[in-house]
Coordinates of C-alpha atoms and ligand atoms in Angstrom, one line a residue:
M1 CA -0.8 -31.2 -1.0
S2 CA 2.8 -30.3 -0.6
Q3 CA 4.1 -31.2 2.9
K4 CA 6.6 -28.4 3.2
T5 CA 6.1 -25.9 5.9
L6 CA 4.5 -22.7 4.7
P7 CA 6.6 -19.6 5.3
E8 CA 4.0 -18.0 7.4
T9 CA 3.3 -20.9 9.8
T10 CA 6.6 -20.3 11.5
G11 CA 8.3 -17.1 12.8
P12 CA 6.7 -13.7 13.4
A13 CA 2.9 -13.5 13.1
A14 CA 1.5 -12.5 9.7
L15 CA -0.7 -9.6 10.6
L16 CA -2.8 -9.8 7.4
G17 CA -3.8 -13.3 8.4
L18 CA -5.2 -12.3 11.8
A19 CA -8.8 -11.3 12.4
P20 CA -8.8 -7.6 13.2
Q21 CA -9.6 -8.2 16.8
E22 CA -6.8 -10.7 17.1
L23 CA -4.4 -8.1 15.5
R24 CA -5.5 -5.6 18.1
R25 CA -4.9 -8.0 20.9
S26 CA -1.5 -9.2 19.8
V27 CA -0.2 -5.7 18.8
T28 CA -1.6 -4.2 22.1
S29 CA 0.1 -6.7 24.3
W30 CA 3.3 -6.4 22.4
L31 CA 3.3 -2.6 22.7
E32 CA 2.3 -2.8 26.4
A33 CA 5.3 -5.0 27.1
R34 CA 7.4 -2.2 25.7
G35 CA 5.7 0.5 27.8
E36 CA 4.3 2.1 24.7
P37 CA 1.0 4.2 25.0
A38 CA -2.3 2.5 24.0
Y39 CA -2.9 4.8 21.0
R40 CA -0.1 3.2 19.2
T41 CA -2.4 0.2 18.4
D42 CA -4.7 2.6 16.5
Q43 CA -1.7 3.9 14.6
V44 CA -0.6 0.4 13.7
E45 CA -4.1 -0.4 12.5
H46 CA -4.2 2.7 10.5
W47 CA -1.0 1.8 8.7
V48 CA -1.9 -1.8 8.1
Y49 CA -5.4 -1.3 6.9
G50 CA -5.9 2.4 6.0
Q51 CA -2.6 3.0 4.4
A52 CA -2.1 -0.5 3.1
A53 CA 1.5 -0.5 4.3
R54 CA 3.8 -3.2 3.0
S55 CA 6.5 -2.4 5.6
F56 CA 6.6 -0.7 8.9
D57 CA 9.3 1.5 7.5
E58 CA 6.4 3.4 5.9
A59 CA 4.7 4.1 9.2
T60 CA 6.1 7.6 9.6
T61 CA 3.9 8.5 12.6
L62 CA 5.8 5.9 14.7
P63 CA 9.2 6.4 16.2
T64 CA 12.0 5.0 13.9
E65 CA 13.2 2.5 16.4
L66 CA 9.7 1.2 17.0
R67 CA 9.2 0.7 13.3
A68 CA 12.2 -1.6 13.1
E69 CA 11.1 -3.5 16.2
L70 CA 7.6 -4.0 14.8
G71 CA 9.1 -5.1 11.5
A72 CA 11.0 -7.8 13.4
A73 CA 8.1 -8.9 15.5
F74 CA 5.3 -9.0 12.9
R75 CA 5.1 -9.7 9.1
L76 CA 3.2 -7.7 6.6
T77 CA 3.7 -10.3 3.8
P78 CA 4.8 -8.0 1.0
L79 CA 4.4 -9.8 -2.3
E80 CA 7.0 -9.4 -5.0
A81 CA 5.4 -8.4 -8.3
A82 CA 7.4 -10.8 -10.6
W83 CA 5.6 -9.5 -13.6
T84 CA 2.8 -7.1 -14.6
A85 CA 0.9 -7.1 -17.8
R86 CA -1.5 -4.5 -19.1
S87 CA -4.2 -5.3 -21.6
S88 CA -5.4 -3.0 -24.3
D89 CA -8.8 -3.0 -22.5
G90 CA -7.3 -1.7 -19.3
T91 CA -7.2 -5.0 -17.5
V92 CA -4.0 -5.5 -15.4
K93 CA -2.6 -8.9 -14.5
H94 CA -0.1 -9.3 -11.7
L95 CA 2.1 -12.3 -11.2
W96 CA 3.1 -12.4 -7.5
R97 CA 6.0 -14.3 -6.2
L98 CA 5.4 -15.6 -2.7
E99 CA 8.0 -16.1 0.0
D100 CA 8.8 -19.7 -0.9
G101 CA 9.1 -18.9 -4.6
E102 CA 5.6 -20.1 -5.7
Q103 CA 3.6 -17.7 -7.8
V104 CA 0.0 -16.7 -8.1
E105 CA -1.9 -14.3 -10.3
S106 CA -4.5 -11.6 -9.6
V107 CA -6.3 -9.4 -12.1
L108 CA -7.6 -5.9 -11.9
I109 CA -10.6 -5.3 -14.2
P110 CA -11.9 -1.8 -14.7
A111 CA -15.5 -1.4 -16.0
G112 CA -17.3 1.9 -15.7
D113 CA -17.2 3.0 -12.1
R114 CA -16.2 -0.4 -10.9
L115 CA -12.7 -1.7 -10.5
T116 CA -12.9 -5.4 -9.7
L117 CA -10.1 -7.4 -8.4
C118 CA -10.0 -11.1 -9.2
L119 CA -8.1 -13.0 -6.5
S120 CA -6.4 -16.4 -6.3
S121 CA -6.9 -18.8 -3.4
Q122 CA -4.5 -21.6 -4.2
V123 CA -1.4 -22.1 -6.2
G124 CA -2.9 -24.2 -9.0
C125 CA -6.0 -26.3 -8.5
A126 CA -6.7 -30.0 -7.8
L127 CA -10.1 -30.2 -9.3
G128 CA -9.2 -30.7 -12.9
C129 CA -12.1 -29.1 -14.8
R130 CA -11.4 -29.9 -18.4
F131 CA -11.8 -26.4 -19.8
C132 CA -9.6 -24.6 -17.3
A133 CA -5.9 -23.8 -17.6
T134 CA -5.4 -23.7 -13.8
G135 CA -6.9 -27.1 -13.6
S136 CA -4.5 -28.6 -16.1
F137 CA -1.7 -27.0 -14.2
G138 CA -2.4 -29.2 -11.2
F139 CA -2.3 -28.3 -7.5
R140 CA 0.8 -27.0 -5.7
R141 CA -0.4 -25.6 -2.4
H142 CA -3.0 -23.6 -0.6
L143 CA -2.5 -19.9 0.0
T144 CA -2.4 -18.7 3.6
A145 CA -5.0 -16.1 4.7
A146 CA -2.2 -13.5 4.7
E147 CA -1.2 -14.3 1.2
I148 CA -4.8 -14.0 0.0
V149 CA -5.2 -10.6 1.7
A150 CA -1.8 -9.5 0.5
Q151 CA -2.9 -9.8 -3.1
Y152 CA -5.7 -7.3 -2.2
R153 CA -3.4 -5.0 -0.3
D154 CA -0.7 -4.9 -3.0
S155 CA -3.3 -4.6 -5.8
L156 CA -5.0 -1.7 -3.9
R157 CA -1.7 0.1 -3.8
F158 CA -1.2 -0.4 -7.5
A159 CA -4.8 0.8 -8.2
R160 CA -4.3 3.9 -6.1
E161 CA -0.9 4.7 -7.4
E162 CA -1.1 3.7 -11.1
M163 CA -4.8 3.8 -11.9
G164 CA -5.8 6.6 -9.5
R165 CA -8.8 4.8 -8.2
P166 CA -9.9 2.4 -5.5
I167 CA -10.9 -1.2 -5.9
T168 CA -14.7 -1.5 -5.6
N169 CA -15.3 -5.3 -5.9
L170 CA -13.6 -8.5 -5.1
V171 CA -14.2 -11.8 -6.8
F172 CA -12.5 -15.1 -6.0
M173 CA -12.2 -16.2 -9.6
G174 CA -8.5 -16.4 -10.0
M175 CA -6.4 -19.5 -9.5
G176 CA -7.7 -22.2 -7.3
E177 CA -10.9 -23.3 -5.7
P178 CA -11.5 -21.0 -2.7
L179 CA -13.8 -23.4 -0.8
A180 CA -11.2 -26.2 -1.0
N181 CA -9.1 -23.9 1.2
P182 CA -11.8 -22.9 3.6
E183 CA -10.0 -21.8 6.8
P184 CA -7.6 -19.4 5.2
L185 CA -10.4 -18.2 2.8
F186 CA -12.9 -17.4 5.6
A187 CA -10.1 -15.8 7.7
A188 CA -9.2 -13.6 4.7
L189 CA -12.8 -12.7 4.1
E190 CA -13.0 -11.4 7.7
V191 CA -9.9 -9.3 7.3
L192 CA -11.0 -7.9 4.0
H193 CA -14.4 -7.1 5.4
E194 CA -13.7 -5.9 8.9
G195 CA -10.1 -4.8 8.6
F196 CA -10.0 -3.2 5.1
G197 CA -13.7 -2.3 5.2
V198 CA -14.7 -4.0 1.9
G199 CA -18.5 -4.4 2.0
A200 CA -19.5 -8.1 2.2
R201 CA -21.9 -7.5 -0.7
R202 CA -18.9 -6.4 -2.8
I203 CA -17.1 -9.7 -2.3
T204 CA -18.1 -12.8 -4.3
V205 CA -16.8 -16.3 -3.8
S206 CA -16.8 -18.4 -6.9
T207 CA -16.9 -22.2 -6.4
V208 CA -16.9 -25.3 -8.6
G209 CA -19.6 -26.5 -6.2
L210 CA -18.1 -27.7 -3.0
V211 CA -21.3 -28.3 -0.9
P212 CA -19.8 -28.0 2.6
G213 CA -18.2 -24.7 1.8
I214 CA -21.4 -23.3 0.2
L215 CA -23.3 -24.3 3.4
E216 CA -20.6 -22.5 5.5
L217 CA -20.9 -19.4 3.4
A218 CA -24.7 -19.6 3.9
R219 CA -24.4 -19.8 7.7
R220 CA -22.0 -16.9 8.1
P221 CA -23.5 -13.7 9.3
E222 CA -22.1 -11.5 6.5
P223 CA -23.8 -11.5 3.1
F224 CA -20.8 -12.5 1.0
G225 CA -21.8 -13.2 -2.6
L226 CA -21.9 -16.7 -4.1
A227 CA -21.1 -17.7 -7.7
V228 CA -21.4 -21.3 -8.7
S229 CA -19.7 -22.7 -11.8
L230 CA -22.3 -24.8 -13.5
H231 CA -21.3 -25.2 -17.1
A232 CA -23.7 -28.0 -17.8
P233 CA -27.3 -28.6 -16.6
L234 CA -27.2 -32.4 -16.9
S235 CA -25.1 -34.6 -14.5
E236 CA -23.5 -36.8 -17.2
L237 CA -22.3 -33.8 -19.3
R238 CA -21.2 -31.9 -16.2
A239 CA -19.2 -34.9 -15.0
A240 CA -17.5 -35.1 -18.3
L241 CA -16.4 -31.5 -18.0
M242 CA -16.0 -31.3 -14.2
P243 CA -14.9 -34.3 -12.1
I244 CA -16.3 -32.7 -9.0
E245 CA -19.8 -33.6 -10.3
R246 CA -19.2 -37.2 -9.1
R247 CA -18.6 -36.0 -5.5
Y248 CA -21.3 -33.4 -5.3
P249 CA -23.9 -34.1 -8.0
L250 CA -26.2 -31.4 -9.3
P251 CA -29.2 -32.2 -7.0
E252 CA -27.0 -31.9 -3.9
L253 CA -25.4 -28.8 -5.2
L254 CA -28.7 -27.1 -6.0
A255 CA -30.0 -28.0 -2.5
A256 CA -27.0 -26.2 -1.0
V257 CA -27.7 -23.2 -3.3
R258 CA -31.3 -23.1 -2.0
E259 CA -30.0 -23.1 1.5
Y260 CA -27.8 -20.1 0.7
L261 CA -30.8 -18.3 -0.9
D262 CA -33.0 -19.1 2.1
R263 CA -30.5 -17.8 4.6
K264 CA -29.1 -14.9 2.7
G265 CA -31.9 -13.7 0.4
R266 CA -29.1 -12.7 -2.0
R267 CA -29.2 -13.6 -5.7
V268 CA -26.8 -16.3 -6.7
T269 CA -24.7 -16.1 -9.9
F270 CA -24.3 -19.2 -12.1
E271 CA -21.3 -19.3 -14.4
Y272 CA -21.7 -21.1 -17.7
T273 CA -18.9 -21.1 -20.2
L274 CA -20.0 -21.9 -23.7
I275 CA -17.9 -24.4 -25.7
E276 CA -19.0 -25.0 -29.3
G277 CA -20.9 -28.2 -29.8
I278 CA -20.2 -29.4 -26.3
N279 CA -22.6 -27.5 -24.0
D280 CA -24.1 -24.7 -26.1
S281 CA -27.3 -26.1 -27.7
T282 CA -30.6 -24.4 -27.1
E283 CA -31.9 -27.8 -25.8
L284 CA -29.3 -27.5 -23.1
A285 CA -30.4 -23.9 -22.5
D286 CA -33.9 -25.3 -21.9
S287 CA -32.5 -27.9 -19.4
L288 CA -30.6 -25.1 -17.7
A289 CA -33.8 -23.2 -17.4
D290 CA -35.5 -26.3 -15.9
I291 CA -33.1 -26.4 -13.0
T292 CA -32.7 -22.6 -12.4
S293 CA -36.0 -20.9 -13.3
D294 CA -37.4 -21.2 -9.7
L295 CA -34.2 -19.9 -8.1
M296 CA -33.3 -16.2 -7.5
C297 CA -30.3 -16.3 -9.7
F298 CA -28.5 -14.7 -12.6
I299 CA -26.6 -16.6 -15.3
N300 CA -23.3 -15.4 -16.5
L301 CA -22.6 -16.7 -20.0
I302 CA -18.9 -16.7 -20.8
P303 CA -17.7 -17.7 -24.2
W304 CA -15.0 -20.2 -23.5
N305 CA -11.6 -18.7 -23.3
P306 CA -9.4 -21.1 -25.3
I307 CA -6.5 -22.8 -23.6
P308 CA -3.8 -25.0 -25.2
D309 CA -4.2 -28.7 -25.9
R310 CA -8.0 -28.8 -26.1
P311 CA -9.8 -29.7 -29.3
W312 CA -12.5 -27.2 -28.6
R313 CA -13.6 -23.8 -29.8
S314 CA -15.4 -20.9 -28.2
S315 CA -19.1 -20.8 -29.1
P316 CA -19.6 -18.3 -31.9
P317 CA -21.6 -15.2 -31.0
E318 CA -24.8 -16.3 -32.8
R319 CA -24.9 -19.5 -30.7
V320 CA -24.2 -17.6 -27.5
E321 CA -27.0 -15.2 -28.4
A322 CA -29.4 -18.1 -29.2
F323 CA -28.5 -19.7 -25.9
A324 CA -29.2 -16.4 -24.0
R325 CA -32.5 -15.9 -25.9
A326 CA -33.6 -19.5 -24.9
L327 CA -33.0 -18.7 -21.3
H328 CA -34.8 -15.3 -21.5
R329 CA -37.8 -16.9 -23.1
R330 CA -38.1 -19.1 -20.0
G331 CA -37.8 -16.0 -17.7
V332 CA -34.3 -16.7 -16.6
S333 CA -32.0 -13.7 -16.2
A334 CA -28.8 -14.1 -18.1
A335 CA -26.2 -12.0 -19.8
V336 CA -23.1 -12.6 -21.9
R337 CA -20.0 -11.5 -20.2
E338 CA -17.4 -10.0 -22.4
P339 CA -14.0 -11.7 -22.0
R340 CA -11.5 -9.2 -20.5
G341 CA -7.8 -9.2 -20.8
R342 CA -7.7 -12.0 -23.4
D343 CA -4.6 -10.4 -25.0
I344 CA -2.6 -10.9 -21.8
A345 CA -4.2 -14.3 -20.9
A346 CA -5.9 -12.8 -18.0
A347 CA -9.4 -14.0 -18.8
C348 CA -11.3 -16.4 -16.6
G349 CA -9.7 -19.9 -16.7
Q350 CA -6.5 -18.7 -18.5
L351 CA -4.4 -18.2 -15.4
R352 CA -1.8 -20.9 -15.2
L353 CA 1.7 -19.6 -14.6
E354 CA 4.3 -20.4 -17.0
H355 CA 7.6 -19.6 -15.4
G356 CA 9.5 -17.1 -17.5
D357 CA 6.6 -16.0 -19.7
P358 CA 3.3 -16.3 -18.0
A359 CA 1.4 -14.8 -20.9
S360 CA 2.4 -17.3 -23.5
Ligands
SAH1 N1 -12.4 -22.5 -8.8 C1 -13.5 -21.5 -8.8 C2 -13.0 -20.1 -9.1 C3 -11.9 -19.9 -10.1 S1 -12.3 -20.2 -11.8 C4 -14.5 -22.0 -9.8 O1 -14.3 -22.9 -10.5 O2 -15.6 -21.4 -9.8 C5 -13.4 -18.8 -12.2 C6 -14.4 -19.0 -13.3 O3 -13.8 -19.2 -14.6 C7 -15.2 -20.3 -13.1 O4 -16.6 -20.1 -13.3 C8 -14.6 -21.2 -14.1 O5 -15.4 -22.3 -14.4 C9 -14.4 -20.3 -15.2 N2 -13.5 -20.8 -16.2 C10 -12.4 -21.7 -16.1 N3 -11.8 -21.9 -17.2 C11 -12.4 -21.1 -18.1 C12 -12.2 -20.9 -19.5 N4 -11.2 -21.4 -20.2 N5 -13.0 -20.0 -20.2 C13 -14.0 -19.4 -19.5 N6 -14.3 -19.6 -18.2 C14 -13.5 -20.4 -17.5
SF4_2 FE1 -10.2 -25.4 -10.3 FE2 -12.1 -23.6 -10.8 FE3 -10.4 -24.3 -12.7 FE4 -12.2 -26.0 -11.9 S1 -12.6 -24.1 -13.0 S2 -10.0 -26.4 -12.3 S3 -12.3 -25.6 -9.8 S4 -9.9 -23.2 -10.8

């Protein structure tokens, strides 16, 4: 990890990184010290969460002078949209520039009544899954809780203003491994849930399979959703695709998933990206059914989204269908997920940040 100091660990407190109760406490004591009435805290909360303000200058119900003072005392972590791309299928990808110049991406995906926001948790990723563009990009740094929440806040504003609709679902399937950055992730989940009022059932954390993080998610009181990137049902094959398999092998991973199911009673999603001739045979579908058929789960089959410098191809539709049928025959719920935003390199695993032209 980079040793440099993150912008938000020094200077004024980043409000988006504080638990809502903490925000109340620090804003109230700051206001009290200035002799401001107690109701001002509610007003600040309203602007931060309800209005998704990026600056206190927007807080028109507050006296002008107070706005400036609040702006000097607290940060709202506005992200700079370095680049916005719209796919022909309605998907929108944002490239956000952070305060220290690092960049992350988030993706808005409309589907029927839903508008799902795919969030990043790290700049790059250290886990090196062979099929993933973010993995080949390497790790640069963790995001702070405020930076995670700010992607939501700024995407919400975009959705309201440019798409005329609210965000309904959040998935941590952007850049990075959320459970490798647990403290900021769990802090951000709390702010999104309690501050911005996003239902816990509408938030899903996708993980490569970090067991301690899955257990922490299981132990939390809120029913946040869990998606686990499986991609292979046999340890040896999984290890060839995903180095993490050596640290948390399948039996241990599945035991953690069971713990989550026992505690939450909420269906787990397994993600399985299909690469032609690598992990898409019907024999492997059978092995996948062997390890999942007794779990309350759903398998998302994702035809692999090609990335540069890999000698692979996406599984052709007939192989994907045969794989899905083999699972269905064994009573396992599975569906093929249409890749979205492929034309703007916004699909799963294609986020990688090329300075200058991130879509190339
Ligand atoms: N680090 C987390 C979340 C980010 S990746 C994780 O690995 O789960 C989101 C999903 O995209 C994961 O299931 C990941 O395995 C999948 N993915 C990565 N690269 C992909 C690619 N090129 N094509 C299809 N899916 C991919
Ligand atoms: Fe990291 Fe997830 Fe990509 Fe693996 S699939 S390299 S864990 S972002």
